[in-house]
Amino acid sequence: MRDFSVLSDVEFEELVGDLLGAEHNTLVERFAAGADGGIDLRWTTPEGLHIAQCKHYHRSSFAQLLTSAKKEVQKVQKLEPVRYLFITTFDLSVSQKARIYDVFKSWMKAPDDVLGGRDVDALITKHSGIEHRHAKLWITTGMQIFWATHADIAHRSEALRQRIEKSMPRYVVSPGYQSARDVLATHNVCLISGPPGIGKTALAQMLLAEHITMGYEPIEVSADINEAWTSLRRDTPQIFFYDDFLGEITFAERLPKNEDRRLSDIIEKFSAPGSNKKLILATREYILRDAKLNYERLSSLDSRYHFVLELKAYNKADKAQILYNHLWHSDVGRECLREIARGGYKQIITHRSYNPRLIEYCTGKAFDTESPGYPKRFKDTLDHPETIWKVAFEKHLTLEQQLLVNTLCTFSRSAHLERLQEAHAALCDTLSVVSTESSFREALDVLEGTFISIHKDAKHTTVIRHFNPSVTEFSLKRIATDRRITTAVVRSAPFFEQLSELFSYGRGGSLIRRGNTSLMATLTRNKADFQRAMARTLDSRSLNQIEVQLGNTSTTFMIDSPDRLERRVRFCLEVDLKWGIDSTLIREAVNLLILHWRTNVGDKPAAEQTLQALREHPIEEDLLNAAHDALHAALESNLKDTDDWYYYTSHLSEYDGIPLDSLPDLASQFKVFMDRHLLQEDPTYNLDEMKSLADTFGLDGLSERIEEVLQENYEPDDEYEPSGSRVHDDDERGSDEYIADLFDRLGE
C-alpha cells in the first residue's frame, strides 16, 4: 500500500477529490473545514447530492477514527445526501468497515461506501494518471520501489535516504519546484541559490527523490567535485547532489586549484545532448555572487546554459501551506494548535523574517510547543532569530554539552564520532570538566535533532555535524566572546585542522562576509598559544582520513588525506602573513613537505598550489629550490594517467618556462601513453586537455584521434518528460478566507 503519511489532510483530500472525479467522470468540489458544515467533497448527479468525508488518520487508532465518524452524523442529517462516502487512510478490516457503515447506513448503499487505505490505493492504481498530479505521493512510492530493488545503492545512500524521507511530508510543492525541474530537464544541471533557510536543500532533495523514482542512482558529493568524477559510470543514469559547494557560511576558502575547471568540465559533460547524468548544486546567493567575481568559468557557464535558479521569498499561499504542513506533521500540543487556529498564524505568515528553517525549528522538539502563548513565542523567535539557539544553549545544556557544540565548530562540515570525542575530551580536560564515555553519549542524545544531526556515511561510519549553518554561526559567536573558551580550544586541539578551521572563520575573505572580527581579535590576542598549537599538531594525523582497500582483499584501513601537508604548509604561510610567526616553524613545515614529495606521496593539484604559494612567500631561496626539485622529480616519475600528464606538463611550461614543443622525447612518451589510453573502454576523462597537449606537442594524428573520441556522446536516454504536478490557483490559496479555513482545521 502506498505511504499516505507523506500527505497532510488537505493534500489527502485533494487526492481523493481527483480520484472521485475520475471514477464518476464528474467535477468534484472541495471545501475547507468549517466552511460548509463539515463537507469535504461534493458532486451532483441526476439522483441528487453526493458527499464524501475524508479522514487522514495515519497516527490514530480505529477507536479514535470511529469516534470522529460518529461526530459527523448530525452534519450529514442536515444535508441529507442521496449518497455518502467515508474515506480514510486507515487500513480498515472488514469488521471495521461494517462498524463505520452502521453509523452512516441511512446514506450509504453498502459497506463499500466506506473506503480504507487499500481501497484508495486501488483507485490510484486504476486511475494511474491521477497519482502524477500529486508529486509527493508518487515520488515516495517510486523511491520505495527503487530502494527495494537496488539494495546495494540503498545501502550506500542510507543517510541521504533518511534525510529525504524526513523532509518529504513537510514539503510544499511550489512554483519553484516546477522551475527547478524545467532547468534540470533542459540542461541536466541546476544550481539552486538563495538566502539562508529559504529551502534550497529541501528543493534539491525533492528533485533527487523524483529522479530516484526514474531509476537514477543518487550520489551525494561532500568534499569536492572530484568525487563526482570518480563515481561516474557510463551506462548508469546518475544524479549528483553537491550541497553548499562554495562553503556553508562564507566564501572564505577559495576553491582548490583546478576545482573550478573540474566543475566546469563536469557541467559541460552533463549538459551534452543525450547525457544520462544530472547535477544539482546548492549555495547561498551571496556566496555565489562572490564566487562569480573570482571564477569567470562559473559566470560564463551560466550565461551559456542558464542553469542557475534563484529562490526568492515565498508568496502568502506558500507560506501558509508550509506552516500548516509543519504543524500538521508535528507533535505540537492541542492547545497550541488552537491558539494558531484562532488567528495566531497571521503574525507568523506575514512576518518579515519568515523562512522554512525557522518554521521547522518552532514546530520541533527543541521549542516549547505545549505551554500557552505559543504564537507569541513563535513571533518572538521570528523577531529575534539569533535567540533560537541562545535560550536552549544556556538554559537546557550542561557545560559538557555546550563544549561539544563548540568543539564541532572546529571541524569542517562534519566530524567522525571517534575524532569528535577525542577533541571534546581534550577540551573538557583543559577546562577541568568531567567527561566520560557515557556522558559523551548522553550529550549526543540530548543534542541530536536540535544542535546536531547524526548519520552514517557511505562506509557506515557515524558522522556528526551541526544541525544547520545557523548553529555554527551561533557557536562561533559564543567562542569569539569567551576568551577562556577560545584559549582552551586552541591549547587542547589534537588536530591541526581544528586550528585552521577557526582561523578561516575569523579571517573570512568574502566580499560580502568579512569574517568574524570578534573571533579574529580573540585569536590574535592568543597568537602565541596558537603558534605553539600549530607546532604541536603540525605532523598530527589528519581529520580528513580516507579508507583504502588492501589489494584485491576485503581488508580496509584508514590513511591521511593525500593533501594533508600541502594544506598545512599553505596555512602556515597564511598565518605568517597575518601575524608573522617563527621562521623555524615555516622551515620545519616545508621540510616535512619535501620529504613527503620525495617519497611520491601527495596530491598533485595541492602540491602545485603549494609550490606557487611558496614562490610568492618570502622564504629562503635554498628552501624554495629544494621544494621545487622534490616536486619536479615526483611529477616526472609518476605519469600513469591523463591528470598526471596535465600536472607535469603544466609544471614544465608554467613554472619552469620550458616550451613543450622543444621536448621531442617527452612528446614520444606522451604518444605511447595516449595510444594505450584510447584503447580503454571509456577513455573520456580529461580528453579536452589531452587534445590541447597533443596540439602543443605537434602530434596532429593523435590530436585527430582524440577529437573523434570526444565527438562520441552518451547513448541518449528515453525522452524524459517531467510529470506535471497539480497547479493551484494562487489567488484563491492566498485569500484571507481560504487561509483562515485552512488553519481552522487545527482547532477542531
XYZ file of C-alpha atoms in Angstrom:
748
model
C 0.000 0.000 0.000
C 1.219 3.486 -0.790
C 2.578 5.633 2.013
C -0.124 8.244 2.644
C 1.719 9.582 5.698
C 3.682 11.981 3.460
C 0.427 13.854 2.782
C -1.309 16.302 5.085
C -5.077 16.036 5.489
C -5.513 18.827 2.915
C -3.289 17.059 0.414
C -5.154 13.791 1.022
C -8.483 15.487 0.322
C -7.126 16.891 -2.937
C -6.023 13.400 -3.954
C -9.400 11.848 -3.122
C -11.240 14.645 -4.942
C -9.244 13.913 -8.087
C -9.822 10.160 -7.742
C -13.587 10.507 -7.262
C -13.783 12.920 -10.167
C -12.091 10.346 -12.394
C -14.143 7.464 -11.008
C -17.509 9.189 -11.530
C -16.468 11.292 -14.511
C -17.641 14.488 -12.877
C -16.349 17.657 -11.240
C -15.895 17.165 -7.509
C -15.951 20.311 -5.390
C -13.700 20.600 -2.346
C -14.408 22.708 0.735
C -12.273 23.875 3.622
C -13.088 22.691 7.119
C -15.907 24.525 8.824
C -16.938 26.468 5.751
C -19.818 24.236 4.673
C -20.989 22.214 7.644
C -18.205 19.670 7.527
C -18.371 18.855 3.804
C -15.012 17.869 2.373
C -16.107 16.865 -1.142
C -19.386 17.018 -3.032
C -20.791 16.441 -6.504
C -24.239 16.262 -8.016
C -25.807 13.632 -10.277
C -29.381 13.271 -11.573
C -30.050 11.294 -8.382
C -29.147 14.254 -6.221
C -26.371 15.417 -3.859
C -23.340 13.193 -3.162
C -20.956 13.919 -0.286
C -17.598 12.430 0.689
C -15.881 12.869 4.025
C -12.086 12.343 4.265
C -10.286 11.328 7.430
C -6.499 11.163 7.309
C -5.774 9.197 10.464
C -2.261 7.919 9.936
C -1.255 8.353 13.600
C -4.533 7.406 15.289
C -6.318 4.268 16.436
C -9.514 2.839 15.000
C -11.345 3.834 18.183
C -10.431 7.475 17.577
C -11.467 7.188 13.943
C -14.848 5.715 14.899
C -15.452 8.442 17.490
C -14.660 11.090 14.882
C -17.054 9.408 12.423
C -19.929 9.480 14.890
C -19.465 13.240 15.312
C -20.284 13.678 11.621
C -23.779 12.171 11.867
C -25.584 15.390 12.801
C -23.971 17.235 9.914
C -24.987 14.544 7.440
C -28.558 14.568 8.773
C -28.846 18.266 7.955
C -27.523 17.791 4.429
C -29.494 14.617 3.608
C -27.370 13.492 0.641
C -28.553 10.671 -1.611
C -25.190 9.036 -1.050
C -22.431 9.494 1.496
C -18.877 8.162 1.242
C -16.497 7.897 4.192
C -12.853 7.713 3.073
C -9.808 7.255 5.273
C -6.127 6.371 5.031
C -6.652 3.899 7.887
C -6.174 0.300 6.724
C -9.658 -0.973 7.597
C -10.595 -4.593 8.159
C -13.963 -5.991 7.008
C -15.412 -5.745 10.501
C -14.157 -2.176 10.952
C -15.784 -1.163 7.672
C -19.016 -2.700 8.891
C -18.935 -0.687 12.120
C -18.460 2.604 10.269
C -21.171 1.578 7.785
C -23.579 1.079 10.710
C -23.023 4.721 11.657
C -23.907 6.048 8.169
C -26.051 3.260 6.657
C -29.028 5.611 6.166
C -26.988 7.411 3.472
C -24.831 4.563 2.167
C -25.682 1.879 -0.360
C -23.364 -0.747 1.145
C -20.228 -1.143 3.285
C -18.300 -0.482 0.057
C -19.109 3.183 0.570
C -16.558 3.088 3.381
C -13.108 3.224 1.768
C -9.947 2.396 3.688
C -6.334 2.909 2.732
C -6.208 -0.158 0.484
C -9.330 0.966 -1.369
C -7.779 4.384 -2.029
C -4.621 2.621 -3.125
C -6.630 0.520 -5.611
C -8.329 3.642 -7.001
C -4.921 5.223 -7.593
C -3.798 2.135 -9.485
C -6.982 2.218 -11.544
C -6.573 5.911 -12.373
C -2.778 5.974 -12.634
C -2.662 9.405 -14.251
C -4.064 10.977 -11.082
C -1.060 9.972 -8.983
C 1.288 12.086 -11.091
C -0.654 15.206 -10.125
C 0.418 14.591 -6.535
C 4.207 14.679 -6.656
C 4.907 13.814 -3.018
C 2.888 10.598 -3.174
C 4.164 9.157 -6.434
C 7.733 10.177 -5.690
C 7.586 8.444 -2.297
C 6.105 5.327 -3.871
C 8.686 5.326 -6.644
C 11.529 5.721 -4.154
C 10.306 2.765 -2.109
C 10.275 0.591 -5.214
C 13.744 1.775 -6.226
C 15.267 1.127 -2.792
C 13.626 -2.293 -2.615
C 15.077 -3.330 -5.974
C 18.507 -1.704 -5.558
C 19.682 -2.884 -2.163
C 23.317 -2.020 -2.875
C 22.517 1.606 -3.711
C 20.116 1.836 -0.759
C 22.937 0.633 1.480
C 25.367 3.260 0.181
C 22.809 6.077 0.285
C 21.161 5.355 3.626
C 21.901 8.763 5.194
C 20.623 10.649 2.145
C 17.545 8.434 2.015
C 16.723 9.177 5.651
C 17.021 12.940 5.143
C 14.773 12.876 2.087
C 12.135 10.754 3.815
C 12.198 13.061 6.841
C 11.699 16.252 4.800
C 9.154 14.908 2.294
C 5.970 15.178 4.435
C 6.547 18.856 5.274
C 7.493 19.869 1.758
C 5.078 22.088 -0.177
C 5.125 21.746 -3.950
C 5.565 25.369 -5.055
C 6.242 27.033 -8.435
C 9.964 26.908 -7.606
C 9.807 23.128 -7.789
C 8.457 23.159 -11.335
C 11.008 25.781 -12.366
C 13.846 23.655 -10.990
C 12.503 20.573 -12.780
C 12.420 22.507 -16.034
C 16.009 23.723 -15.597
C 17.239 20.223 -14.759
C 15.318 18.637 -17.636
C 16.673 21.188 -20.126
C 20.312 21.419 -19.031
C 20.861 18.352 -16.789
C 22.349 20.829 -14.296
C 20.547 23.035 -11.794
C 22.308 25.385 -9.373
C 19.879 26.475 -6.646
C 20.828 29.683 -4.854
C 19.047 31.775 -2.279
C 19.250 33.233 1.214
C 19.812 31.020 4.284
C 16.808 28.963 5.333
C 14.794 29.516 2.137
C 14.554 25.783 1.409
C 17.333 25.122 -1.122
C 18.237 21.743 0.309
C 14.593 20.653 0.584
C 14.006 21.531 -3.071
C 17.154 19.686 -4.104
C 16.033 16.638 -2.143
C 12.686 16.644 -3.964
C 14.495 16.714 -7.302
C 16.727 13.878 -6.152
C 13.736 11.862 -4.987
C 11.918 12.363 -8.280
C 14.880 11.144 -10.284
C 15.383 8.187 -7.972
C 11.873 7.076 -8.955
C 13.013 7.192 -12.590
C 15.930 4.866 -11.891
C 18.715 7.395 -11.334
C 21.398 6.377 -8.867
C 21.840 9.203 -6.296
C 25.384 10.319 -5.484
C 25.970 12.864 -2.726
C 29.166 14.894 -3.125
C 30.611 16.146 0.154
C 34.253 17.215 -0.296
C 34.904 18.314 -3.879
C 33.661 17.691 -7.397
C 36.335 15.045 -7.962
C 34.038 12.704 -6.003
C 31.575 13.021 -8.863
C 34.241 12.335 -11.485
C 35.387 9.184 -9.724
C 31.784 7.952 -9.266
C 30.806 8.249 -12.941
C 29.501 5.058 -14.531
C 28.957 5.250 -18.267
C 25.831 3.120 -18.679
C 24.092 4.036 -15.413
C 21.727 7.015 -15.078
C 23.097 9.018 -12.139
C 22.091 12.194 -10.333
C 24.664 14.059 -8.221
C 23.925 16.456 -5.363
C 26.599 18.878 -4.104
C 25.164 20.953 -1.248
C 26.912 24.162 -0.119
C 29.523 23.555 -2.815
C 31.060 27.004 -2.261
C 31.045 26.837 1.545
C 28.452 26.832 4.302
C 28.910 30.267 5.836
C 31.308 32.391 3.764
C 33.362 32.063 0.638
C 36.443 32.177 2.837
C 38.160 29.098 1.457
C 38.923 29.582 -2.217
C 38.182 26.568 -4.366
C 41.107 24.118 -4.525
C 43.352 24.561 -7.535
C 41.561 23.464 -10.704
C 38.325 22.799 -8.797
C 36.594 25.404 -10.970
C 37.996 23.668 -14.049
C 36.801 20.259 -12.894
C 33.410 21.711 -12.004
C 33.024 23.455 -15.352
C 34.211 20.314 -17.169
C 31.607 18.153 -15.493
C 28.864 20.718 -16.186
C 29.873 20.748 -19.855
C 29.882 16.949 -19.914
C 26.480 16.560 -18.249
C 24.938 19.277 -20.419
C 25.796 17.412 -23.615
C 22.814 16.086 -25.626
C 21.851 12.567 -24.630
C 23.669 12.634 -21.287
C 22.255 10.290 -18.668
C 23.759 12.313 -15.826
C 22.229 15.118 -13.739
C 23.870 17.535 -11.315
C 22.204 19.600 -8.578
C 24.245 22.249 -6.773
C 23.124 24.459 -3.892
C 24.657 27.558 -2.321
C 23.741 30.765 -0.575
C 23.063 33.600 -3.010
C 25.700 35.988 -1.623
C 28.364 33.268 -1.708
C 27.549 32.504 -5.358
C 27.746 36.195 -6.226
C 31.174 36.407 -4.600
C 32.403 33.248 -6.325
C 31.360 34.539 -9.749
C 33.582 37.562 -9.214
C 36.547 35.265 -8.619
C 35.839 32.465 -11.070
C 34.922 33.519 -14.575
C 34.173 29.915 -15.557
C 31.102 29.897 -13.296
C 29.736 33.118 -14.801
C 30.430 32.120 -18.406
C 28.834 28.701 -17.979
C 25.667 30.173 -16.515
C 25.443 32.786 -19.277
C 25.569 29.970 -21.837
C 23.329 27.403 -20.151
C 21.209 29.475 -17.728
C 21.205 26.692 -15.142
C 21.123 28.943 -12.044
C 17.764 29.093 -10.262
C 17.446 31.715 -7.530
C 14.882 31.005 -4.834
C 13.214 34.177 -3.661
C 10.654 34.993 -0.985
C 7.540 32.806 -0.816
C 4.102 34.140 -1.592
C 1.377 34.196 1.034
C -0.209 30.942 -0.101
C 3.090 29.045 0.067
C 3.900 30.460 3.497
C 0.531 29.375 4.840
C 0.829 25.859 3.417
C 4.426 25.413 4.660
C 3.432 26.434 8.175
C 0.346 24.217 8.045
C 2.281 21.162 6.849
C 4.863 21.576 9.590
C 2.174 21.905 12.247
C 0.109 19.003 10.901
C 3.096 16.633 10.875
C 4.436 17.816 14.256
C 3.729 16.959 17.890
C 2.591 20.480 18.788
C 0.124 20.367 21.691
C -3.625 20.661 21.084
C -3.996 23.970 22.923
C -1.081 25.479 20.994
C -2.722 24.402 17.724
C -5.988 26.011 18.830
C -4.115 29.263 19.504
C -2.758 29.112 15.964
C -6.218 28.383 14.565
C -7.742 31.327 16.449
C -5.586 33.741 14.471
C -2.080 33.111 15.756
C -0.983 32.082 12.277
C -1.418 35.629 10.935
C 1.580 37.156 12.701
C 3.722 34.231 11.526
C 2.982 34.027 7.797
C 3.194 37.822 7.381
C 6.441 38.182 9.338
C 9.434 39.710 7.528
C 11.753 37.002 8.925
C 9.607 34.076 7.806
C 11.594 31.192 6.352
C 11.164 27.398 6.393
C 14.171 26.826 8.653
C 12.646 28.938 11.427
C 9.276 27.274 10.877
C 10.935 23.874 11.262
C 12.620 24.941 14.485
C 9.491 26.436 16.079
C 7.452 23.305 15.355
C 10.188 20.912 16.510
C 11.069 19.275 19.788
C 13.635 21.916 20.799
C 10.884 24.549 21.039
C 8.185 24.864 23.696
C 5.164 23.512 21.826
C 2.992 22.728 24.853
C 2.669 25.836 27.040
C 0.076 28.570 26.451
C 1.288 31.563 24.431
C 2.713 29.522 21.565
C 2.034 32.090 18.775
C 3.763 34.810 20.803
C 6.814 32.629 21.387
C 6.808 31.839 17.694
C 6.683 35.534 16.764
C 9.380 36.435 19.305
C 11.673 33.915 17.623
C 10.968 35.447 14.211
C 11.607 38.906 15.691
C 14.969 37.784 17.060
C 16.091 34.647 15.220
C 19.523 34.854 16.803
C 17.950 33.875 20.139
C 16.818 30.487 18.798
C 19.936 28.750 19.988
C 20.808 31.104 22.849
C 17.897 30.135 25.090
C 18.227 26.412 24.502
C 22.028 26.569 24.822
C 22.078 28.486 28.090
C 19.037 27.018 29.835
C 18.929 23.392 28.719
C 22.529 22.268 28.187
C 25.178 21.278 30.708
C 28.670 22.731 30.307
C 29.896 19.427 28.878
C 27.139 19.519 26.275
C 27.872 23.161 25.447
C 31.530 22.296 24.905
C 30.505 19.543 22.494
C 28.596 22.094 20.383
C 31.652 24.377 20.497
C 34.069 21.585 19.587
C 32.074 20.774 16.475
C 32.780 24.329 15.240
C 36.405 23.388 14.790
C 35.573 20.616 12.312
C 34.888 21.291 8.662
C 31.274 20.411 7.758
C 31.136 17.205 9.801
C 33.120 15.072 12.228
C 33.618 11.355 12.649
C 32.404 10.203 16.028
C 35.754 8.996 17.388
C 37.641 12.145 16.402
C 34.959 14.426 17.778
C 35.026 12.529 21.058
C 38.832 12.862 21.233
C 38.743 16.619 20.604
C 35.837 17.115 23.011
C 37.553 15.110 25.767
C 40.716 17.183 25.334
C 38.749 20.437 25.619
C 36.864 19.226 28.703
C 40.136 18.125 30.329
C 41.724 21.545 29.681
C 38.757 23.237 31.378
C 38.583 20.650 34.213
C 35.134 19.476 33.118
C 34.414 15.816 33.813
C 33.578 13.886 30.645
C 33.174 10.138 30.413
C 32.248 7.736 27.648
C 28.682 7.522 28.951
C 28.273 11.275 29.488
C 29.565 11.929 25.950
C 26.976 9.518 24.544
C 24.302 11.166 26.670
C 25.351 14.570 25.304
C 24.900 13.263 21.753
C 21.408 12.023 22.619
C 20.425 15.372 24.143
C 21.794 17.434 21.250
C 20.572 15.302 18.336
C 17.761 16.903 16.377
C 18.390 20.354 17.823
C 22.053 21.395 17.810
C 23.476 18.413 15.930
C 22.476 15.753 13.439
C 23.902 12.237 13.424
C 24.010 9.889 10.469
C 26.047 7.141 8.825
C 28.234 7.896 5.836
C 28.726 5.632 2.819
C 31.155 3.478 4.837
C 28.666 3.247 7.732
C 30.867 5.402 9.916
C 28.992 7.583 12.399
C 29.251 11.233 11.373
C 28.105 14.308 13.363
C 27.517 17.833 12.113
C 25.737 20.936 13.336
C 22.008 20.803 12.687
C 22.354 23.634 10.168
C 24.779 26.523 9.455
C 22.949 28.867 11.826
C 24.081 26.670 14.747
C 27.664 27.030 13.536
C 27.304 30.804 13.343
C 25.833 30.909 16.852
C 28.547 28.725 18.324
C 31.326 30.725 16.685
C 29.953 33.876 18.270
C 29.973 32.150 21.662
C 33.617 31.156 21.219
C 34.554 34.632 19.971
C 33.079 36.341 23.034
C 34.556 33.953 25.610
C 38.330 34.237 25.599
C 38.627 31.440 28.162
C 36.903 29.018 25.779
C 38.943 30.232 22.811
C 42.196 29.714 24.695
C 41.115 26.258 25.816
C 40.079 25.223 22.291
C 43.455 26.310 20.888
C 45.528 24.726 23.655
C 43.622 21.443 23.629
C 43.137 20.841 19.895
C 44.582 17.417 18.966
C 44.155 18.086 15.232
C 45.865 20.746 13.123
C 42.682 21.237 11.068
C 40.811 22.483 14.134
C 43.165 25.465 14.223
C 42.898 26.195 10.504
C 39.118 25.955 10.666
C 38.877 28.502 13.495
C 41.290 30.841 11.745
C 39.329 30.584 8.487
C 36.080 31.514 10.223
C 37.745 34.505 11.806
C 39.555 35.667 8.691
C 36.615 35.465 6.283
C 37.772 36.638 2.895
C 34.432 37.197 1.204
C 33.496 40.483 -0.412
C 30.093 40.069 1.221
C 31.101 38.479 4.520
C 34.259 39.898 6.026
C 34.678 37.124 8.551
C 34.136 37.128 12.284
C 36.150 40.103 13.509
C 35.488 39.287 17.162
C 36.816 35.777 16.719
C 39.881 37.016 14.835
C 40.563 39.596 17.530
C 40.397 36.892 20.208
C 42.678 34.590 18.214
C 45.127 37.444 17.668
C 45.334 38.038 21.408
C 46.115 34.320 21.746
C 48.523 34.092 18.791
C 51.395 32.812 20.930
C 49.253 29.887 22.099
C 48.015 29.444 18.551
C 51.551 29.171 17.127
C 52.563 26.649 19.797
C 49.476 24.588 18.949
C 50.406 24.689 15.242
C 53.896 23.396 16.009
C 52.494 20.689 18.287
C 50.000 19.384 15.710
C 51.965 20.050 12.507
C 52.592 16.355 11.800
C 49.500 15.010 13.552
C 47.147 12.643 11.747
C 44.548 14.286 9.549
C 40.909 14.825 10.309
C 40.223 14.109 6.648
C 41.264 10.486 6.581
C 40.146 8.208 3.752
C 39.512 4.468 3.597
C 41.813 2.359 1.411
C 41.329 -1.237 0.318
C 44.306 -3.604 0.569
C 44.880 -5.047 -2.913
C 42.122 -7.427 -4.003
C 41.225 -8.321 -0.433
C 38.282 -7.126 1.630
C 40.660 -5.617 4.196
C 40.495 -1.833 4.510
C 42.376 0.709 6.576
C 42.324 4.475 7.087
C 45.077 6.782 5.829
C 45.588 10.534 5.936
C 44.233 12.554 3.034
C 46.916 12.948 0.307
C 46.973 16.743 0.597
C 47.387 16.844 4.392
C 50.812 18.509 4.470
C 50.191 20.757 1.457
C 47.170 22.281 3.178
C 49.075 22.716 6.421
C 52.049 24.426 4.779
C 49.761 26.864 2.956
C 48.011 27.590 6.231
C 51.329 28.306 7.975
C 52.162 30.785 5.211
C 48.757 32.400 5.604
C 49.164 32.808 9.372
C 52.658 34.174 8.816
C 51.286 36.872 6.521
C 48.634 37.760 9.092
C 50.682 37.729 12.277
C 54.307 36.953 11.478
C 55.349 33.651 13.044
C 58.634 31.962 13.943
C 60.581 31.125 10.749
C 61.597 27.843 12.410
C 58.004 26.643 12.130
C 57.868 27.549 8.431
C 61.132 25.708 7.726
C 60.010 22.652 9.686
C 56.721 22.553 7.758
C 58.396 22.880 4.340
C 60.995 20.228 5.166
C 58.226 17.813 6.113
C 56.603 18.566 2.785
C 59.828 17.970 0.841
C 60.194 14.563 2.482
C 56.559 13.909 1.589
C 57.170 14.679 -2.097
C 60.434 12.763 -2.297
C 58.567 9.606 -1.310
C 55.968 10.262 -4.049
C 53.208 10.950 -1.543
C 50.819 13.812 -2.022
C 48.074 15.348 -4.068
C 49.325 16.881 -7.316
C 46.882 19.804 -7.593
C 47.540 20.666 -3.950
C 51.280 20.322 -4.497
C 51.279 22.741 -7.442
C 49.146 25.184 -5.487
C 51.515 24.936 -2.508
C 54.657 25.414 -4.593
C 53.122 28.559 -6.086
C 52.316 29.810 -2.567
C 55.923 29.208 -1.540
C 57.174 31.164 -4.561
C 55.021 34.116 -3.571
C 56.112 33.990 0.084
C 59.358 35.495 1.425
C 61.150 32.255 2.354
C 64.818 31.284 1.971
C 65.851 30.542 -1.625
C 67.539 27.241 -0.732
C 64.298 26.020 0.866
C 62.249 27.027 -2.176
C 64.689 25.318 -4.579
C 64.638 22.130 -2.527
C 60.841 22.108 -2.600
C 60.789 22.653 -6.371
C 63.317 19.868 -7.055
C 61.383 17.396 -4.911
C 58.084 18.141 -6.632
C 59.626 18.167 -10.124
C 61.082 14.710 -9.565
C 57.796 13.399 -8.183
C 55.771 14.679 -11.145
C 58.289 13.369 -13.695
C 58.442 9.874 -12.206
C 54.693 9.289 -11.997
C 52.878 9.600 -15.352
C 50.184 6.949 -15.047
C 47.028 8.771 -16.145
C 45.857 11.872 -18.017
C 45.814 14.001 -14.881
C 49.463 13.117 -14.228
C 50.379 14.362 -17.692
C 48.344 17.525 -17.227
C 50.093 18.458 -13.974
C 53.604 17.566 -15.153
C 53.372 19.479 -18.431
C 51.719 22.436 -16.688
C 54.596 22.442 -14.237
C 57.172 22.435 -17.059
C 55.571 25.242 -19.037
C 54.153 27.455 -16.282
C 56.769 27.086 -13.535
C 59.966 26.135 -15.381
C 59.129 28.083 -18.555
C 60.099 25.168 -20.839
C 58.276 25.104 -24.244
C 56.756 21.651 -24.685
C 57.433 21.600 -28.428
C 61.151 21.600 -27.563
C 60.878 18.179 -25.852
C 60.565 15.522 -28.603
C 61.380 12.618 -26.293
C 58.584 13.656 -23.938
C 56.223 14.008 -26.927
C 57.007 10.419 -27.992
C 56.422 9.191 -24.445
C 53.076 11.022 -24.375
C 52.006 9.472 -27.693
C 52.729 5.951 -26.413
C 50.735 6.694 -23.277
C 47.726 8.054 -25.204
C 47.762 5.161 -27.704
C 47.225 2.821 -24.757
C 44.740 5.126 -23.051
C 42.500 5.446 -26.119
C 42.116 1.653 -26.218
C 40.400 1.695 -22.833
C 36.660 1.113 -22.592
C 35.789 4.667 -21.561
C 38.729 6.994 -22.363
C 36.833 10.235 -21.763
C 38.293 11.742 -18.614
C 40.314 14.922 -19.254
C 40.440 14.381 -23.031
C 39.918 18.063 -23.886
C 43.194 18.876 -22.182
C 44.925 15.856 -23.728
C 43.924 17.087 -27.188
C 45.325 20.510 -26.374
C 48.516 18.834 -25.174
C 48.790 16.784 -28.389
C 48.430 20.009 -30.385
C 51.176 21.649 -28.323
C 53.493 18.700 -28.874
C 52.714 18.865 -32.624
C 51.152 15.373 -32.677
C 48.489 16.057 -35.317
C 47.483 12.441 -35.876
C 46.977 11.864 -32.153
C 45.003 15.103 -31.886
C 42.614 13.911 -34.603
C 42.096 10.562 -32.871
C 41.263 12.275 -29.573
C 38.803 14.581 -31.372
C 36.994 11.519 -32.777
C 36.568 10.103 -29.272
C 35.330 13.451 -27.984
C 32.631 13.529 -30.667
C 31.141 10.310 -29.352
C 28.301 11.163 -26.996
C 26.482 9.063 -24.488
C 23.678 6.926 -25.790
C 20.586 9.124 -25.423
C 18.067 8.232 -22.765
C 14.434 7.792 -23.495
C 12.856 11.191 -23.752
C 12.125 12.411 -20.267
C 9.057 14.479 -19.778
C 8.584 15.565 -16.169
C 5.173 14.655 -14.878
C 3.134 17.707 -14.159
C 2.212 18.449 -10.596
C -1.152 19.858 -9.845
C -1.241 23.646 -10.215
C -3.461 25.511 -7.814
C -4.988 28.929 -8.126
C -2.665 31.077 -6.037
C -5.245 33.853 -5.850
C -7.658 31.507 -4.096
C -4.983 29.903 -1.929
C -3.633 33.274 -0.898
C -7.014 34.701 0.085
C -7.624 35.508 3.743
C -10.750 33.345 3.719
C -9.005 30.266 2.381
C -6.077 30.611 4.805
C -8.424 31.123 7.754
C -10.356 27.975 6.807
C -7.090 26.072 6.385
C -5.836 26.814 9.900
C -9.327 26.368 11.336
C -8.760 22.633 10.830
C -6.112 22.708 13.557
C -8.633 23.941 16.092
C -11.022 21.012 15.731
